[in-house]
Coordinates of C-alpha atoms and ligand atoms in Angstrom, one line a residue:
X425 CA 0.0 0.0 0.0
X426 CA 1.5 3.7 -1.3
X427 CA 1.9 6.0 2.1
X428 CA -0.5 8.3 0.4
X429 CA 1.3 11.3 -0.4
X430 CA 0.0 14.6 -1.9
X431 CA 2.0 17.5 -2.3
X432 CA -1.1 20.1 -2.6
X433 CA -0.2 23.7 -4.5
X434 CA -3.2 26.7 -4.3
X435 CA -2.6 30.0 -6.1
X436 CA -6.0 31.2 -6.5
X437 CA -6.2 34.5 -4.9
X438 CA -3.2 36.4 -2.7
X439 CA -1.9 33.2 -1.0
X440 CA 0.7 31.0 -2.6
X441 CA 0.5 28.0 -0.4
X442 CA 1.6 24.3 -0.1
X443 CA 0.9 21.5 1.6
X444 CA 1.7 17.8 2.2
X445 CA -1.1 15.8 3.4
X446 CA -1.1 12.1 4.2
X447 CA -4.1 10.0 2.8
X448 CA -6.5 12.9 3.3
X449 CA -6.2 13.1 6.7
X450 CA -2.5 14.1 8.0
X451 CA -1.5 17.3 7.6
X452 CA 2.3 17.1 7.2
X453 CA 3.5 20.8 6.6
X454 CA 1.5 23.6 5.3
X455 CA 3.1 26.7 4.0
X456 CA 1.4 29.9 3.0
X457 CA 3.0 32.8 1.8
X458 CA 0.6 35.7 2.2
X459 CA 0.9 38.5 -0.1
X460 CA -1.5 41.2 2.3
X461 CA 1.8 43.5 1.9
X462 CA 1.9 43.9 -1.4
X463 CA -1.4 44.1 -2.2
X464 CA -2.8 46.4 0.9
X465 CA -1.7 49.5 -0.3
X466 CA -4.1 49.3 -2.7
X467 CA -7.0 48.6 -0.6
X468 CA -7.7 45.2 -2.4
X469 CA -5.8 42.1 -4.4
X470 CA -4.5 44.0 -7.6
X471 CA -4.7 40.8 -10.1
X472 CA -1.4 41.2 -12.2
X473 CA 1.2 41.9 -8.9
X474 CA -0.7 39.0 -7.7
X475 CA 0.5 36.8 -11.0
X476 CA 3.9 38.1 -10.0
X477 CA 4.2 37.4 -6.2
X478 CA 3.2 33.6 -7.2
X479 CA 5.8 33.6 -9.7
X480 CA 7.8 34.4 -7.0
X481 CA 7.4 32.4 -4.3
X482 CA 5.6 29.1 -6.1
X483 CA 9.7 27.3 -5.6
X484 CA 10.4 28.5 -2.5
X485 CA 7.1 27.8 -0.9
X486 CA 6.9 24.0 -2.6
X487 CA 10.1 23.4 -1.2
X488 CA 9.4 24.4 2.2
X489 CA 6.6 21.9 2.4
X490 CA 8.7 19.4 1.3
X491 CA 11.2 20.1 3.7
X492 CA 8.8 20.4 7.1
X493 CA 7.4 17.3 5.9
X494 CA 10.5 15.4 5.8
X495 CA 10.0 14.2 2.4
X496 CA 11.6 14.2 -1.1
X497 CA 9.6 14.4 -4.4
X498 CA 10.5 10.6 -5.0
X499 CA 8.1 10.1 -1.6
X500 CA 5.0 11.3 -3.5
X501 CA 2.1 9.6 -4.7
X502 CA 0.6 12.8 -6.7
X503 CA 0.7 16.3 -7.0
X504 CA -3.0 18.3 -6.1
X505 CA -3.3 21.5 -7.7
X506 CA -6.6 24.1 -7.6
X507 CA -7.6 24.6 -10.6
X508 CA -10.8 27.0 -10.0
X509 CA -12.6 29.7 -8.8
X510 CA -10.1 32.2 -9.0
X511 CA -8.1 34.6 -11.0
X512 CA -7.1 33.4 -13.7
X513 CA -3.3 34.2 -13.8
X514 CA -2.7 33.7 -10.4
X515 CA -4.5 30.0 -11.1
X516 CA -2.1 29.1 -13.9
X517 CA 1.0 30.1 -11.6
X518 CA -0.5 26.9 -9.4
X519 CA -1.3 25.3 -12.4
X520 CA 1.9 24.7 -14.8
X521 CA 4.4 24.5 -11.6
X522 CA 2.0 21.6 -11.1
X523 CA 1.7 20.4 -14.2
X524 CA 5.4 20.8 -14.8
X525 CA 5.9 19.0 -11.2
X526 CA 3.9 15.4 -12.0
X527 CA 5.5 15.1 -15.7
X528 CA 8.8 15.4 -14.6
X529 CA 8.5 12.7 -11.7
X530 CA 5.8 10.5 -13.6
X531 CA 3.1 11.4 -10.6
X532 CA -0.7 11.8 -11.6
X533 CA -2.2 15.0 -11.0
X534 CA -5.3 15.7 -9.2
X535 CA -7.5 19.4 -10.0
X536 CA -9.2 20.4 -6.8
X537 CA -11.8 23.2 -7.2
X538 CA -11.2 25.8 -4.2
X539 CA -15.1 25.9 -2.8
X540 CA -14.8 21.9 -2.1
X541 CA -11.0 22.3 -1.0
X542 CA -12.8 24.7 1.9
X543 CA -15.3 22.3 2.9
X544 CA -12.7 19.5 3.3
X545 CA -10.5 21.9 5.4
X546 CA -13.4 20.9 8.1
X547 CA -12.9 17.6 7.5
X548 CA -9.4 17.5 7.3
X549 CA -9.9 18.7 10.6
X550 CA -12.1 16.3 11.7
X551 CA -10.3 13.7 10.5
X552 CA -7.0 14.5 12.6
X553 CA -8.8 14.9 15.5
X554 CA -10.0 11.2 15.0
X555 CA -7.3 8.3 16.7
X556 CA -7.2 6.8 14.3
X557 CA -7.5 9.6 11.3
X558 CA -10.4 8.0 9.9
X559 CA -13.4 9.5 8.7
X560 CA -16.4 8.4 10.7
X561 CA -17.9 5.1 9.3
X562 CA -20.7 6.6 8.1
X563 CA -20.7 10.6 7.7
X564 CA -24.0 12.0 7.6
X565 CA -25.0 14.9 5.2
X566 CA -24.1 18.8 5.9
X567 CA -24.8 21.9 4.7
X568 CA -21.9 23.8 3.9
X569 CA -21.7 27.6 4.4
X570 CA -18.8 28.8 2.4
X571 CA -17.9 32.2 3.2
X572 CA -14.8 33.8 2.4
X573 CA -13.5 37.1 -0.4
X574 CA -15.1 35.3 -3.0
X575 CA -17.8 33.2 -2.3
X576 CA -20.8 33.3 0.4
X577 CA -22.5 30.0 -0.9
X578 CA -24.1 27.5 0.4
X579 CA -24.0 23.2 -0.5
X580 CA -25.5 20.8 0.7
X581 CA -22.6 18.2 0.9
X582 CA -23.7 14.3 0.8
X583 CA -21.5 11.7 1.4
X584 CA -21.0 9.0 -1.5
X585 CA -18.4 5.9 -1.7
X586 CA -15.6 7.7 -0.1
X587 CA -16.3 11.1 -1.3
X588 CA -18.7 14.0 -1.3
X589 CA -21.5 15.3 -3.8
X590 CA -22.5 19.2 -4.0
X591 CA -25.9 20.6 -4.4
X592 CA -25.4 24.3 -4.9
X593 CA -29.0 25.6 -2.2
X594 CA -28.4 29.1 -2.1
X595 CA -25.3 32.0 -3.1
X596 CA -24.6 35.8 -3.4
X597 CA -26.5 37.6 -5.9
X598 CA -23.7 40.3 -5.7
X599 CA -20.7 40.4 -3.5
X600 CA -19.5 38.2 -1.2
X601 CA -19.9 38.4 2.8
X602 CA -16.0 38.7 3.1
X603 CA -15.8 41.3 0.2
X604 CA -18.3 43.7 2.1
X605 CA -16.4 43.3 5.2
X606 CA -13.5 44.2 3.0
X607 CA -15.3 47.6 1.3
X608 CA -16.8 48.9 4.2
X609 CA -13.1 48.6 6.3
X610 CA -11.8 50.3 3.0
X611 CA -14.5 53.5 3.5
X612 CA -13.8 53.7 6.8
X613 CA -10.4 53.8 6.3
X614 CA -9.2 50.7 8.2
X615 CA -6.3 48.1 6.6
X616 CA -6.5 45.4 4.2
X617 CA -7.9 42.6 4.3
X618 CA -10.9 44.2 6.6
X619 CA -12.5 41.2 8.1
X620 CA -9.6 40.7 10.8
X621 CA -9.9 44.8 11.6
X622 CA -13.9 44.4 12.0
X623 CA -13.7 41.6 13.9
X624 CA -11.2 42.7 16.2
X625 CA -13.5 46.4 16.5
X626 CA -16.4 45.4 16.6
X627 CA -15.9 44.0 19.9
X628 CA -15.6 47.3 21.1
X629 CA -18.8 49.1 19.8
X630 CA -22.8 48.4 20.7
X631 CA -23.7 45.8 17.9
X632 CA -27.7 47.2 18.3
X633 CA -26.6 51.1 17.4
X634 CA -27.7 51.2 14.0
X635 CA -30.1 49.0 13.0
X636 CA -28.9 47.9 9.7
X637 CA -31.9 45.5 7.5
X638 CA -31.5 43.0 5.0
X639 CA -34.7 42.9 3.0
X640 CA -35.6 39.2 2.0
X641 CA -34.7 38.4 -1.7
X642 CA -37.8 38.6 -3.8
X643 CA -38.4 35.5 -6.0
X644 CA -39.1 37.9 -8.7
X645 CA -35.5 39.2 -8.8
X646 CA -34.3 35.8 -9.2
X647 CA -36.5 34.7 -11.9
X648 CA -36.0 37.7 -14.0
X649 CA -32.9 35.7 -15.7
X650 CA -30.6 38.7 -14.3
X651 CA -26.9 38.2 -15.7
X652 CA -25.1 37.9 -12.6
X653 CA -23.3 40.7 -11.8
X654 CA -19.9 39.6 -10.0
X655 CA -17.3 37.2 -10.7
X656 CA -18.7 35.4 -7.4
X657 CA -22.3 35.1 -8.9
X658 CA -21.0 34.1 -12.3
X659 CA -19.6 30.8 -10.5
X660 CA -23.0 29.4 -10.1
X661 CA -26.6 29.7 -12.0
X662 CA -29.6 30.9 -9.4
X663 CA -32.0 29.3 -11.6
X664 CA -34.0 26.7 -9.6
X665 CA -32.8 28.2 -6.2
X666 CA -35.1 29.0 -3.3
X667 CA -34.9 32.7 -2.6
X668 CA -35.3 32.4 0.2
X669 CA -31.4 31.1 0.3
X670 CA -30.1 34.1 -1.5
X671 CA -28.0 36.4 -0.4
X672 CA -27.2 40.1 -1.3
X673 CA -24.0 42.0 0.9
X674 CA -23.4 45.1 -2.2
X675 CA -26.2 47.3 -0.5
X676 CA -24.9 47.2 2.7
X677 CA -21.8 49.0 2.2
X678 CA -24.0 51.7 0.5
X679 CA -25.9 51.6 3.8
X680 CA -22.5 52.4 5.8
X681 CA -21.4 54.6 3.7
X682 CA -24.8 57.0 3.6
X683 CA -24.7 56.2 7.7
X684 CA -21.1 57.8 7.6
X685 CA -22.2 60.8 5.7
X686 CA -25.3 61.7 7.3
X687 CA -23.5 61.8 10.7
X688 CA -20.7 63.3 9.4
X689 CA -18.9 60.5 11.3
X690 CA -15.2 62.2 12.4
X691 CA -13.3 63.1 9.3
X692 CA -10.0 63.6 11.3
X693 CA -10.4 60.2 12.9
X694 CA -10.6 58.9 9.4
X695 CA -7.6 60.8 7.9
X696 CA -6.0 58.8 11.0
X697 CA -6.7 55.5 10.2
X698 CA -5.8 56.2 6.7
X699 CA -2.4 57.2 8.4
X700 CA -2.3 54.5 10.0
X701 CA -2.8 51.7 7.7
X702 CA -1.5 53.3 4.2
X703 CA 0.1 56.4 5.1
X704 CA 3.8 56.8 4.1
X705 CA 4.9 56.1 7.7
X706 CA 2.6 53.5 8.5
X707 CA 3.8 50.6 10.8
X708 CA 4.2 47.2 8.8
X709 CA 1.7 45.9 11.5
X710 CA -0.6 48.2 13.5
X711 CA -2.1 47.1 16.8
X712 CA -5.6 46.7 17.3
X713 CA -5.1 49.7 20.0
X714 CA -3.5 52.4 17.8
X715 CA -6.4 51.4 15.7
X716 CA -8.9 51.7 19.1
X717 CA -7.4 55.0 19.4
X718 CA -8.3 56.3 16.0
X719 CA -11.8 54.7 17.0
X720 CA -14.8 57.5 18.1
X721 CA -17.5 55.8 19.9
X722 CA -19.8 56.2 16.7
X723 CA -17.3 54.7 14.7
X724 CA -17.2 51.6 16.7
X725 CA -20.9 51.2 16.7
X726 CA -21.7 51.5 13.1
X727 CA -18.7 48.7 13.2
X728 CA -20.4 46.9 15.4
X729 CA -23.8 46.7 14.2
X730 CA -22.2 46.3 10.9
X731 CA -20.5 42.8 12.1
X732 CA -24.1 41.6 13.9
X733 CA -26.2 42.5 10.5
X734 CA -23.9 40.7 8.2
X735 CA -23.3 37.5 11.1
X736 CA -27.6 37.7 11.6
X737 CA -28.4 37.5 7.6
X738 CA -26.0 34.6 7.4
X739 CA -27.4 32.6 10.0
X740 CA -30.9 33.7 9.2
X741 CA -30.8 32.1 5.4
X742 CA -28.4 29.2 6.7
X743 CA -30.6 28.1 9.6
X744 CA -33.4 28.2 7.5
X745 CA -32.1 25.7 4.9
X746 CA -30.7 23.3 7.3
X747 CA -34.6 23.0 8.6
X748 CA -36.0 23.2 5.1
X749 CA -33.6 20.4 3.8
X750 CA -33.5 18.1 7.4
X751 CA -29.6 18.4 7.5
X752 CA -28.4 18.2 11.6
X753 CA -25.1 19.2 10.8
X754 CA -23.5 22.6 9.5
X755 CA -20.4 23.1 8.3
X756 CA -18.8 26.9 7.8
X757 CA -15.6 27.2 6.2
X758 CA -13.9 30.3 4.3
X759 CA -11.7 33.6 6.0
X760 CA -14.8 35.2 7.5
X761 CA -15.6 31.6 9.4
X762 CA -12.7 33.0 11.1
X763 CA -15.4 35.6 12.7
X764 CA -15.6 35.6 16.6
X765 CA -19.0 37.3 16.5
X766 CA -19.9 34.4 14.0
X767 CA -18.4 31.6 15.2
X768 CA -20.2 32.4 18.8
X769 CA -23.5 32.8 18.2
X770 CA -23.5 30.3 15.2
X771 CA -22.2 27.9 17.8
X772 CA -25.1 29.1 20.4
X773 CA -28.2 29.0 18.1
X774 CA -27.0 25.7 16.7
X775 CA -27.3 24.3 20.2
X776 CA -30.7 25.8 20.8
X777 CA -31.6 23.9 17.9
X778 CA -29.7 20.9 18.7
X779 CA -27.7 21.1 15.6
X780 CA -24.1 20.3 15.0
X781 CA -22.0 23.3 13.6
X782 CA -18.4 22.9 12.8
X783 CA -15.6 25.4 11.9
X784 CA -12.2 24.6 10.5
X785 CA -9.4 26.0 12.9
X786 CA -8.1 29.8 12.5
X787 CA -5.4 28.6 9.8
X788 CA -7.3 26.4 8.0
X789 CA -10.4 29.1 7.8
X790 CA -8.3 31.4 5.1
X791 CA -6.6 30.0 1.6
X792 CA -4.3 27.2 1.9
X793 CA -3.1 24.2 0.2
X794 CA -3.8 21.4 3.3
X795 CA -7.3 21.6 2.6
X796 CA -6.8 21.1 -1.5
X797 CA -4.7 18.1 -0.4
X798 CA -7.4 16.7 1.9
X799 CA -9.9 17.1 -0.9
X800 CA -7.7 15.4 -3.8
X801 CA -7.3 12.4 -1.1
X802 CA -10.7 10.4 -2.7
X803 CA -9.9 11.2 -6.3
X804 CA -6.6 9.7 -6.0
X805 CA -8.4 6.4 -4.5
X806 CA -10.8 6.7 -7.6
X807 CA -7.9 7.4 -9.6
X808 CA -9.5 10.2 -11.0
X809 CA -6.6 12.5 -12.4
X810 CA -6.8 15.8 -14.3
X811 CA -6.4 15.4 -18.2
X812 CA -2.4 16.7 -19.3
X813 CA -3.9 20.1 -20.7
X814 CA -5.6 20.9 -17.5
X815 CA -5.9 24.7 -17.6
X816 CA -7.5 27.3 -15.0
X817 CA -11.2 27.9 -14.9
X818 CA -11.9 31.1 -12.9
X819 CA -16.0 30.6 -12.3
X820 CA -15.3 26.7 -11.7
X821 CA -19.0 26.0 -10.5
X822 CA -18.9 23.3 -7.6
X823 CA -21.9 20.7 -7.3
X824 CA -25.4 21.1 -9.9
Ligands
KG4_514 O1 -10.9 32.2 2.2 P1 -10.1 33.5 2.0 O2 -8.7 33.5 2.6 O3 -9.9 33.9 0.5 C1 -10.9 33.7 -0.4 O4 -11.1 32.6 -0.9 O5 -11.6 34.8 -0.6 O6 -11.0 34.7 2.6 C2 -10.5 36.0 2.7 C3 -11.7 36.9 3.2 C4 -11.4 38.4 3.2 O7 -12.5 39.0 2.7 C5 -11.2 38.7 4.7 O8 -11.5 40.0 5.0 C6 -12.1 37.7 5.4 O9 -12.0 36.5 4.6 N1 -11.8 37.5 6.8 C7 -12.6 37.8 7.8 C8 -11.9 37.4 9.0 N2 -10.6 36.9 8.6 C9 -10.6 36.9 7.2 N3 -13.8 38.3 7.8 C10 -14.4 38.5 9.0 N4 -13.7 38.2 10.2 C11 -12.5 37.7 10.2 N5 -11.9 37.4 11.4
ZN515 ZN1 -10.8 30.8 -0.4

């Protein structure tokens, strides 16, 4: 019997990571280079200098998983690769070093598509938590939020012969949860990426200031045959979908931003968080005090509420379709499942309902390659390996 080897590479977005994970269920090293530095001056991942911080650190980062896992590319059994969503160049960085990697040692290669590399980083972690890092004999069926700077989708995940089936059950109409959190900490002047900065705020502020509102998705809107209008709606057709399991997160950062205005929220406080994060002499990392400090009360509770309306409308639709479809279990995966506010009172109304709700741990919540190895695990079992002129699909759709 092979050891089960997979040397995993993701490059969808502003991570280049690696990882080598044992039979889908041993994390072995995991290395992520994060780009936020390069990037954060500009308030938001800048496609092309993504392309080029890959380039960069695709070789190093590769080797560094092979080292920390005390392994040699003769040890492998495949190469894993993403191979969508994302942005396109970044992708194909991933992609060809991949590519290059399994023709040059004779290994098959295995395309993971990013949404089900999330959900397995759950898994993965539910596996290693298991003595004997086995899946349990007989996994029952979740619903899978996926919530992150791309996506805010939700699948109902069913266990079949080893592996997992998607049903897409509800998306973003516009932008995703993670990309709102990410606009309104741009407008208010806080650093890149925004969630982290929210989060850590919002504990500060009174989360029932401003009464933000999500109005419920009409069916109307999503019968219309809109085109979708983001590169996170594109990955998935709304035909068919219960409205009711829609989401929409572009209106709320309109809603902050009019709040700002109206109250002519502290200008100078802005101009110094501005300093702060992208100013000439900004410090490489701020503290979450000097950004406390640059904090007026309103401030924090327009941050607040902000974080409880955007957490509320995501438990609201997921709760609902995890009674509407009879699923007791409720997986969230993706950077904002990295969300205190989230993670807490997801945990607390799943117990009311005596539901179990599962998050992936902090470093497996954001982009890395661990959890595209754990999801490659079944396909090399079913030996189902990605044709030689595999090539990157940027709205990859996951499930029907
Ligand atoms: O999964 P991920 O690393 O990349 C994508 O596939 O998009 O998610 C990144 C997103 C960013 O929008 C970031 O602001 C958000 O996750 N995020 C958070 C937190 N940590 C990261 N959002 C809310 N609270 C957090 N603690
Ligand atoms: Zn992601």
């Amino acid at each position: 019997m092979s050891a089960g080897l997979i040397l995993a590479i993701e490059s969808s977005c502003d991570e280049t990571a690696a990882a080598v994970v044992q039979r889908g269920a041993r994390t072995l090293s995991s290395v992520v280079a994060s780009q936020i530095a390069t990037h954060a001056r500009y308030g938001g991942v800048v496609p092309e200098l993504a392309s080029r911080e890959h380039l960069r650190a695709i070789v190093p980062v590769v080797r560094a998983a092979l080292a920390q896992a005390g392994i040699t590319l003769a040890d492998l059994d495949a190469i894993a690769v993403t191979s969508g969503p994302g942005l396109a160049g970044a992708l194909l960085v991933g992609i060809t070093y991949a590519k290059a990697l399994a023709f040059a040692r004779n290994l098959p290669l295995i395309a993971v598509n990013h949404l089900e590399g999330h959900i397995h980083a759950v898994l993965l972690n539910e596996r290693e938590s298991q003595p004997d890092g086995q899946p349990p004999a007989d996994p029952e069926p979740a619903l899978a939020l996926v919530v992150s700077g791309g996506h805010t989708h939700l699948y109902l995940a069913r266990p079949a012969n080893g592996s997992w089936t998607y049903a897409l059950i509800g998306r973003t109409l516009d932008d995703a949860a993670g990309e709102a959190y990410d606009k309104v900490a741009k407008l208010l002047g806080l650093g890149y990426p925004g969630g982290p900065w929210i989060d850590a705020l919002a504990q500060h502020g009174n989360p029932l200031a401003v009464p933000f509102a999500f109005s419920q998705i009409k069916p109307k809107l999503h019968l219309a045959g809109k085109p979708p209008r983001t590169k996170a709606a594109r990955t998935a057709p709304i035909a068919n979908l219960d409205p009711h399991f829609l989401f929409s997160f572009s209106g709320i950062k309109t809603a902050v931003l009019r709040y700002v205005e109206l109250h002519n929220l502290r200008p100078q406080a802005e101009s110094r968080r501005e300093a702060l994060f992208t100013g000439p002499d900004a410090p490489p990392r701020p503290t979450v005090e000097a950004a406390l400090s640059c904090c007026d009360r309103q401030t924090l509770d327009l941050i607040a509420s902000f974080q409880h309306a955007v957490v509320g409308d995501l438990m609201k639709k997921t709760f609902a379709a995890a009674e509407s479809l009879a699923v007791r279990r409720i997986l969230i995966t993706g950077g904002v499942a990295a969300n205190r506010e989230l993670r807490a009172r997801f945990t607390l109304e799943a117990a009311r309902r005596n539901l179990r709700v599962s998050f992936p741990t902090l470093a497996l919540s954001t982009d890395n390659a661990a959890m595209i190895g754990a999801a490659a695990w079944p396909r090399l079992e079913a030996r189902d390996f990605a044709p030689p002129d595999l090539s990157a699909d940027p709205s990859l759709a996951l499930g029907r």
